[in-house]
Short mmCIF file of C-alpha atoms in Angstrom, two decimals:
data_model
loop_
_atom_site.label_atom_id
_atom_site.label_comp_id
_atom_site.label_asym_id
_atom_site.label_seq_id
_atom_site.Cartn_x
_atom_site.Cartn_y
_atom_site.Cartn_z
CA MET A 2 15.40 32.88 46.78
CA GLY A 3 13.60 32.48 43.08
CA LYS A 4 13.30 29.81 40.87
CA ARG A 5 16.65 29.25 38.63
CA ARG A 6 16.09 30.51 35.15
CA VAL A 7 16.15 27.51 32.52
CA THR A 8 19.11 27.80 30.24
CA MET A 9 19.95 26.39 26.76
CA ALA A 10 22.22 24.04 28.55
CA ASP A 11 19.23 22.65 30.67
CA ILE A 12 17.24 22.04 27.29
CA ALA A 13 20.03 20.46 25.60
CA SER A 14 20.70 18.09 28.33
CA ALA A 15 17.04 17.11 28.48
CA ALA A 16 16.87 16.71 24.76
CA GLY A 17 19.89 14.83 24.33
CA VAL A 18 21.55 17.30 22.09
CA GLY A 19 24.49 19.66 22.26
CA ILE A 20 23.96 23.38 23.12
CA ALA A 21 25.06 24.34 19.51
CA THR A 22 21.91 22.45 18.27
CA VAL A 23 19.61 24.44 20.55
CA ASP A 24 20.88 27.61 19.47
CA ARG A 25 20.60 26.69 15.60
CA VAL A 26 16.79 25.68 16.57
CA LEU A 27 16.27 28.90 18.49
CA ASN A 28 17.85 31.28 15.80
CA GLY A 29 17.17 29.21 12.91
CA ARG A 30 20.87 29.45 11.73
CA THR A 31 20.97 26.25 9.85
CA ARG A 32 18.47 23.37 9.34
CA VAL A 33 17.98 20.88 12.11
CA ARG A 34 16.48 17.59 11.58
CA ARG A 35 12.70 17.66 12.36
CA ARG A 36 12.65 14.99 15.15
CA THR A 37 15.86 16.70 16.53
CA ALA A 38 13.93 20.10 16.46
CA GLU A 39 10.91 18.61 18.09
CA ARG A 40 12.84 17.10 20.81
CA VAL A 41 14.48 20.42 21.42
CA LEU A 42 10.64 22.15 21.41
CA GLU A 43 9.44 19.29 24.06
CA ALA A 44 12.29 19.69 26.38
CA ALA A 45 12.00 23.40 26.39
CA SER A 46 8.20 23.17 27.16
CA ARG A 47 8.49 20.70 29.74
CA LEU A 48 11.31 22.76 31.52
CA GLY A 49 9.34 25.94 31.21
CA TYR A 50 12.04 27.70 29.10
CA HIS A 51 11.01 31.34 28.66
CA ALA A 52 11.30 31.40 24.73
CA THR A 53 9.48 28.13 24.20
CA GLY A 54 7.08 29.97 21.85
CA LEU A 55 9.94 31.34 19.81
CA ILE A 56 11.41 28.05 19.52
CA ALA A 57 7.83 26.57 18.58
CA GLU A 58 7.69 29.29 15.76
CA ARG A 59 11.09 28.28 14.37
CA VAL A 60 9.92 24.76 14.25
CA ALA A 61 6.81 25.81 12.53
CA VAL A 62 8.67 27.71 10.00
CA THR A 63 11.48 25.43 8.96
CA HIS A 64 9.23 22.20 9.59
CA PRO A 65 5.96 23.05 7.95
CA PHE A 66 2.91 20.84 9.16
CA CYS A 67 0.81 18.40 6.94
CA ARG A 68 -2.07 16.35 7.79
CA LEU A 69 -2.28 12.97 5.55
CA GLY A 70 -5.12 10.51 5.76
CA PHE A 71 -5.25 6.90 4.40
CA ILE A 72 -8.13 4.76 3.66
CA LEU A 73 -6.97 0.97 3.49
CA GLN A 74 -8.78 -2.06 3.09
CA LYS A 75 -9.46 -5.07 5.60
CA GLU A 76 -7.49 -4.51 8.85
CA SER A 77 -7.65 -8.23 9.13
CA LYS A 78 -5.38 -8.92 6.39
CA ALA A 79 -1.73 -8.66 7.23
CA PHE A 80 -0.61 -6.72 4.15
CA TYR A 81 -2.99 -3.68 5.19
CA ARG A 82 -1.43 -3.97 8.87
CA ALA A 83 2.05 -3.83 7.37
CA LEU A 84 1.12 -0.78 5.01
CA ARG A 85 -0.31 1.11 7.91
CA SER A 86 3.14 0.57 9.75
CA ALA A 87 5.09 1.39 6.62
CA ILE A 88 3.17 4.75 6.15
CA GLU A 89 3.64 5.63 9.90
CA SER A 90 7.22 4.88 9.28
CA ALA A 91 7.74 6.88 6.23
CA ALA A 92 5.53 9.81 7.83
CA GLY A 93 8.00 10.00 10.76
CA ALA A 94 11.06 9.66 8.72
CA ARG A 95 10.25 12.95 6.97
CA ALA A 96 13.23 15.47 7.56
CA ASP A 97 11.76 18.53 6.21
CA THR A 98 7.87 18.27 7.21
CA ARG A 99 6.05 17.59 10.19
CA VAL A 100 3.62 15.06 9.14
CA SER A 101 0.54 13.66 11.04
CA VAL A 102 -1.12 10.55 9.57
CA GLU A 103 -4.59 9.12 10.22
CA VAL A 104 -5.25 5.60 9.10
CA ALA A 105 -8.73 4.16 8.56
CA PHE A 106 -9.60 0.61 7.53
CA VAL A 107 -12.83 -0.47 5.67
CA ASP A 108 -13.79 -3.92 5.97
CA ALA A 109 -16.20 -4.51 3.27
CA LEU A 110 -16.06 -3.91 -0.67
CA SER A 111 -19.12 -1.32 -0.06
CA PRO A 112 -18.99 1.73 -2.53
CA GLU A 113 -21.34 3.24 0.25
CA ASP A 114 -18.80 2.65 3.17
CA LEU A 115 -15.97 3.60 1.19
CA SER A 116 -17.62 7.03 -0.20
CA SER A 117 -18.76 7.81 3.28
CA ARG A 118 -15.28 7.34 4.72
CA ILE A 119 -13.90 9.37 1.87
CA SER A 120 -16.18 12.37 2.61
CA ASP A 121 -15.69 12.25 6.39
CA MET A 122 -11.89 12.08 6.26
CA SER A 123 -11.42 14.34 3.29
CA GLY A 124 -12.57 17.36 5.67
CA LYS A 125 -9.99 16.39 8.38
CA VAL A 126 -6.74 16.21 6.16
CA ASP A 127 -4.76 18.30 3.48
CA ALA A 128 -4.41 14.99 1.26
CA LEU A 129 -6.03 11.59 1.00
CA GLY A 130 -4.49 8.35 -0.10
CA VAL A 131 -7.14 5.75 -1.15
CA VAL A 132 -7.16 2.03 -1.68
CA SER A 133 -10.60 1.36 -3.13
CA ILE A 134 -12.85 -0.23 -5.57
CA ASP A 135 -13.79 1.91 -8.75
CA HIS A 136 -17.42 2.98 -8.52
CA PRO A 137 -19.68 6.05 -9.35
CA SER A 138 -20.12 6.70 -5.80
CA VAL A 139 -16.51 6.50 -4.87
CA THR A 140 -15.89 8.98 -7.81
CA SER A 141 -18.56 11.37 -6.73
CA ALA A 142 -16.97 11.45 -3.05
CA ILE A 143 -13.40 12.07 -4.65
CA ASP A 144 -14.80 14.87 -6.64
CA SER A 145 -16.26 16.52 -4.05
CA ALA A 146 -13.29 16.11 -1.78
CA THR A 147 -11.18 17.58 -4.61
CA GLU A 148 -13.27 20.70 -4.92
CA ALA A 149 -12.94 21.31 -0.92
CA GLY A 150 -9.16 21.42 -1.45
CA CYS A 151 -8.26 17.98 -0.39
CA ARG A 152 -5.52 16.18 -2.59
CA VAL A 153 -6.53 12.61 -3.56
CA PHE A 154 -4.34 9.78 -4.54
CA SER A 155 -5.25 6.39 -5.62
CA MET A 156 -2.82 3.55 -4.24
CA LEU A 157 -2.55 0.08 -5.10
CA SER A 158 -5.35 -0.20 -7.58
CA PRO A 159 -6.08 2.92 -10.22
CA LEU A 160 -9.42 4.77 -10.07
CA SER A 161 -11.38 6.36 -13.04
CA ALA A 162 -11.86 9.07 -10.72
CA SER A 163 -9.66 12.48 -11.41
CA VAL A 164 -6.95 12.05 -8.83
CA GLU A 165 -3.60 13.94 -8.12
CA GLY A 166 -1.76 10.61 -9.01
CA HIS A 167 -1.71 6.94 -8.46
CA ILE A 168 1.05 5.09 -6.22
CA GLY A 169 1.55 1.29 -7.39
CA ILE A 170 2.63 -1.19 -9.43
CA ASP A 171 1.78 -1.55 -13.25
CA GLY A 172 -1.05 -4.11 -13.26
CA ARG A 173 -0.85 -5.23 -16.83
CA LYS A 174 2.89 -5.44 -16.71
CA ALA A 175 2.72 -7.56 -13.43
CA GLY A 176 -0.03 -9.87 -15.19
CA ARG A 177 2.14 -10.29 -18.35
CA THR A 178 4.85 -11.21 -16.15
CA ALA A 179 2.78 -14.02 -14.10
CA GLY A 180 1.87 -15.16 -17.83
CA TRP A 181 5.57 -15.66 -18.47
CA LEU A 182 5.97 -17.35 -15.30
CA MET A 183 3.35 -19.72 -16.02
CA ARG A 184 4.63 -20.52 -19.69
CA ARG A 185 8.05 -21.57 -17.99
CA TYR A 186 5.95 -24.33 -16.35
CA LEU A 187 3.29 -25.00 -18.88
CA SER A 188 2.97 -25.37 -22.57
CA GLU A 189 -0.51 -26.83 -22.50
CA GLY A 190 -3.28 -27.64 -20.35
CA GLU A 191 -5.99 -25.83 -18.48
CA VAL A 192 -5.40 -22.92 -16.17
CA GLY A 193 -7.93 -21.36 -13.62
CA ILE A 194 -8.00 -17.46 -12.68
CA LEU A 195 -9.31 -16.11 -9.43
CA VAL A 196 -9.96 -12.40 -9.40
CA GLY A 197 -10.54 -10.54 -6.21
CA SER A 198 -12.86 -7.99 -7.93
CA HIS A 199 -13.16 -6.51 -11.15
CA ARG A 200 -14.30 -3.34 -9.45
CA TYR A 201 -10.59 -3.12 -8.38
CA LEU A 202 -9.07 -1.79 -11.76
CA GLY A 203 -5.56 -3.08 -10.47
CA HIS A 204 -6.94 -6.73 -10.48
CA GLU A 205 -8.56 -6.37 -13.72
CA ALA A 206 -5.16 -5.12 -15.18
CA LEU A 207 -3.63 -8.09 -13.78
CA GLU A 208 -5.92 -10.46 -15.51
CA VAL A 209 -5.85 -8.58 -18.81
CA GLY A 210 -2.11 -8.88 -18.79
CA PHE A 211 -1.86 -12.73 -17.95
CA ARG A 212 -4.53 -13.53 -20.45
CA SER A 213 -2.56 -11.19 -23.21
CA TYR A 214 0.63 -12.96 -22.33
CA ILE A 215 -0.87 -16.60 -22.50
CA ARG A 216 -2.91 -15.90 -25.68
CA GLU A 217 0.07 -14.64 -27.42
CA HIS A 218 2.76 -17.17 -26.22
CA ALA A 219 1.12 -20.20 -24.95
CA PRO A 220 -1.57 -20.88 -27.62
CA ASP A 221 -2.30 -24.48 -26.32
CA VAL A 222 -2.97 -23.26 -22.60
CA GLN A 223 -6.68 -23.09 -22.21
CA LEU A 224 -7.71 -20.50 -19.76
CA LYS A 225 -10.97 -20.91 -18.08
CA GLU A 226 -13.71 -18.24 -17.33
CA SER A 227 -12.57 -16.02 -14.27
CA LEU A 228 -14.13 -16.49 -10.97
CA VAL A 229 -14.47 -13.39 -8.60
CA TYR A 230 -14.14 -13.79 -4.88
CA LEU A 231 -14.63 -10.41 -3.35
CA ASP A 232 -10.88 -10.40 -2.04
CA ASP A 233 -11.84 -12.53 0.71
CA ALA A 234 -10.21 -15.41 1.90
CA ALA A 235 -13.24 -17.53 2.87
CA VAL A 236 -14.85 -16.82 -0.51
CA ALA A 237 -11.57 -17.54 -2.14
CA HIS A 238 -11.51 -20.97 -0.52
CA GLU A 239 -14.94 -21.58 -1.87
CA ALA A 240 -14.31 -20.36 -5.33
CA ALA A 241 -11.00 -22.48 -5.65
CA SER A 242 -12.78 -25.61 -4.12
CA GLU A 243 -15.62 -25.27 -6.94
CA LEU A 244 -13.04 -24.63 -9.54
CA LEU A 245 -11.04 -27.72 -8.54
CA ARG A 246 -14.24 -29.75 -8.41
CA ARG A 247 -15.26 -28.77 -11.85
CA ALA A 248 -11.68 -29.03 -13.37
CA PRO A 249 -10.18 -32.35 -12.52
CA ASP A 250 -7.44 -32.08 -15.11
CA LEU A 251 -6.47 -28.47 -14.08
CA SER A 252 -2.85 -27.54 -14.50
CA GLY A 253 -2.54 -24.13 -13.38
CA LEU A 254 -3.96 -21.44 -11.38
CA TYR A 255 -3.41 -17.78 -11.03
CA GLN A 256 -4.86 -15.61 -8.57
CA CYS A 257 -5.12 -11.82 -8.80
CA GLY A 258 -5.62 -10.28 -5.23
CA GLY A 259 -5.31 -11.46 -1.75
CA GLY A 260 -6.90 -14.17 0.18
CA VAL A 261 -4.08 -16.64 -0.45
CA ARG A 262 -4.93 -18.79 2.66
CA GLY A 263 -8.09 -19.49 1.30
CA VAL A 264 -6.78 -21.11 -1.87
CA LEU A 265 -3.97 -23.01 0.05
CA LYS A 266 -6.69 -24.64 1.99
CA ALA A 267 -8.74 -25.64 -0.89
CA LEU A 268 -5.59 -27.02 -2.71
CA GLN A 269 -4.78 -29.01 0.25
CA HIS A 270 -8.00 -30.30 0.93
CA ASP A 271 -8.39 -31.62 -2.80
CA GLY A 272 -5.03 -33.22 -2.70
CA ARG A 273 -3.36 -31.37 -5.57
CA ALA A 274 -1.16 -28.83 -3.49
CA GLY A 275 2.15 -28.81 -5.49
CA ARG A 276 0.73 -30.74 -8.69
CA ILE A 277 -1.10 -27.84 -10.00
CA VAL A 278 1.19 -24.76 -10.96
CA TYR A 279 -0.16 -21.75 -8.46
CA ILE A 280 1.13 -18.17 -9.00
CA CYS A 281 -0.24 -15.46 -6.80
CA HIS A 282 0.40 -11.77 -5.67
CA GLU A 283 0.67 -12.06 -1.82
CA ILE A 284 3.78 -12.39 0.67
CA ASN A 285 2.96 -13.47 4.23
CA ALA A 286 3.62 -16.09 6.72
CA ALA A 287 1.45 -18.41 4.55
CA SER A 288 2.58 -17.97 1.14
CA GLU A 289 6.36 -18.05 2.24
CA GLY A 290 5.51 -21.46 3.86
CA ALA A 291 3.60 -22.64 0.61
CA LEU A 292 6.56 -21.52 -1.66
CA LEU A 293 8.96 -23.58 0.38
CA ASP A 294 6.79 -26.90 0.36
CA GLY A 295 6.22 -26.27 -3.29
CA THR A 296 2.26 -25.32 -3.17
CA ILE A 297 3.15 -22.07 -4.69
CA ALA A 298 5.42 -21.79 -7.79
CA ALA A 299 6.22 -18.04 -7.59
CA THR A 300 4.64 -15.02 -6.32
CA ILE A 301 4.80 -11.34 -7.60
CA ALA A 302 5.16 -8.89 -4.73
CA THR A 303 4.20 -5.44 -4.23
CA PRO A 304 6.84 -3.17 -2.40
CA ILE A 305 5.01 -2.24 0.65
CA GLU A 306 7.43 0.13 1.85
CA GLY A 307 7.95 1.63 -1.66
CA VAL A 308 4.16 2.36 -1.85
CA ALA A 309 4.20 4.00 1.82
CA SER A 310 7.27 6.22 0.97
CA ARG A 311 6.10 7.23 -2.56
CA ALA A 312 2.81 8.09 -1.22
CA ILE A 313 4.20 10.46 1.79
CA ASP A 314 6.46 12.01 -0.72
CA ALA A 315 3.83 12.78 -3.45
CA MET A 316 1.15 13.82 -1.02
CA VAL A 317 3.60 16.08 0.98
CA LEU A 318 4.78 17.74 -2.28
CA ALA A 319 1.17 18.08 -3.54
CA VAL A 320 -0.02 19.99 -0.51
CA GLN A 321 3.16 22.05 -0.38
CA GLY A 322 2.38 22.95 -4.31
CA ARG A 323 5.96 21.71 -5.39
CA GLN A 324 4.75 18.44 -7.44
CA ARG A 325 1.52 17.14 -8.51
CA LYS A 326 2.37 13.41 -9.88
CA PRO A 327 3.89 10.55 -8.07
CA GLY A 328 5.95 9.67 -11.10
CA THR A 329 6.31 6.22 -12.64
CA ALA A 330 4.91 2.79 -11.30
CA LEU A 331 6.76 0.88 -8.59
CA ASP A 332 8.85 -1.92 -9.45
CA PHE A 333 7.44 -5.33 -8.20
CA ARG A 334 9.40 -8.29 -6.98
CA ILE A 335 9.30 -12.01 -8.28
CA VAL A 336 9.58 -14.30 -5.33
CA THR A 337 10.66 -18.01 -5.80
CA PRO A 338 11.65 -20.56 -3.09
CA GLU A 339 15.19 -19.44 -3.58
CA ASN A 340 14.90 -15.95 -2.87
CA ILE A 341 12.41 -15.63 0.33
#
């Protein structure tokens, strides 16, 4: 007796859907959610269904495939690990497109490493989202990737290179908001500024916005020269420690970038934690604890899930030729001890 022929009912049972759903996928009658269609295809393939090839064709037609790449900064940072997870979740949630995601991390602010990674990944994906410092080598790599047909987007920090669009907050507006917050606490005194890197145009915009607001609305606040800490917690600790040593009367501190743990350590070691108005741009376990104990007055947070979903949407649409710009800047969030 021959092997029993696999039926649509078998596929439906294996995929955990109804027979009508299998029929819709097989015959393309109405749109079926991508994940559901893929479960039907996987079940048909596993069971050896005679029309598996046709189902695969239907899925390919109704749910086109898109390869997206992302180059993020240090994997050791909780922010970028969370961003990777958010990107993967946003890609998996697409109902109309099958999206594969490749995420790479770059551990040093090296133009050579970044440009090499851009050149390598751009040949493997349809669109590329990049978190990068601004540098001629990076611009050249992006230009080459664009000429080869890869759609490139900047993320979090803008780039001077010609890209399809930028996904992130408005840095100057966020910097002015930080200035507004600082003014609520101080009307005079010395305020220090820590900048991750002026090669990050986003960090530069934060500093410009902060200085602009203080200059206009708090003329008696003395802003010190900014210190660059390469967006690294260990270097941030050294920079903050040196600033505190040189400025015994420091009243406020504004940090543009990550590495909050290093600054917290410096403030605690100096003994002025909670006595200096400290405003930053990072939300993690350390900063939340510091908000609660008063070491941080407020932080301005970038919406990680918003960056991820906006990036996936913009990149898919660009690949499909339906849209070329990701729209307006994302809204940021002011976090205080009362709304953690």
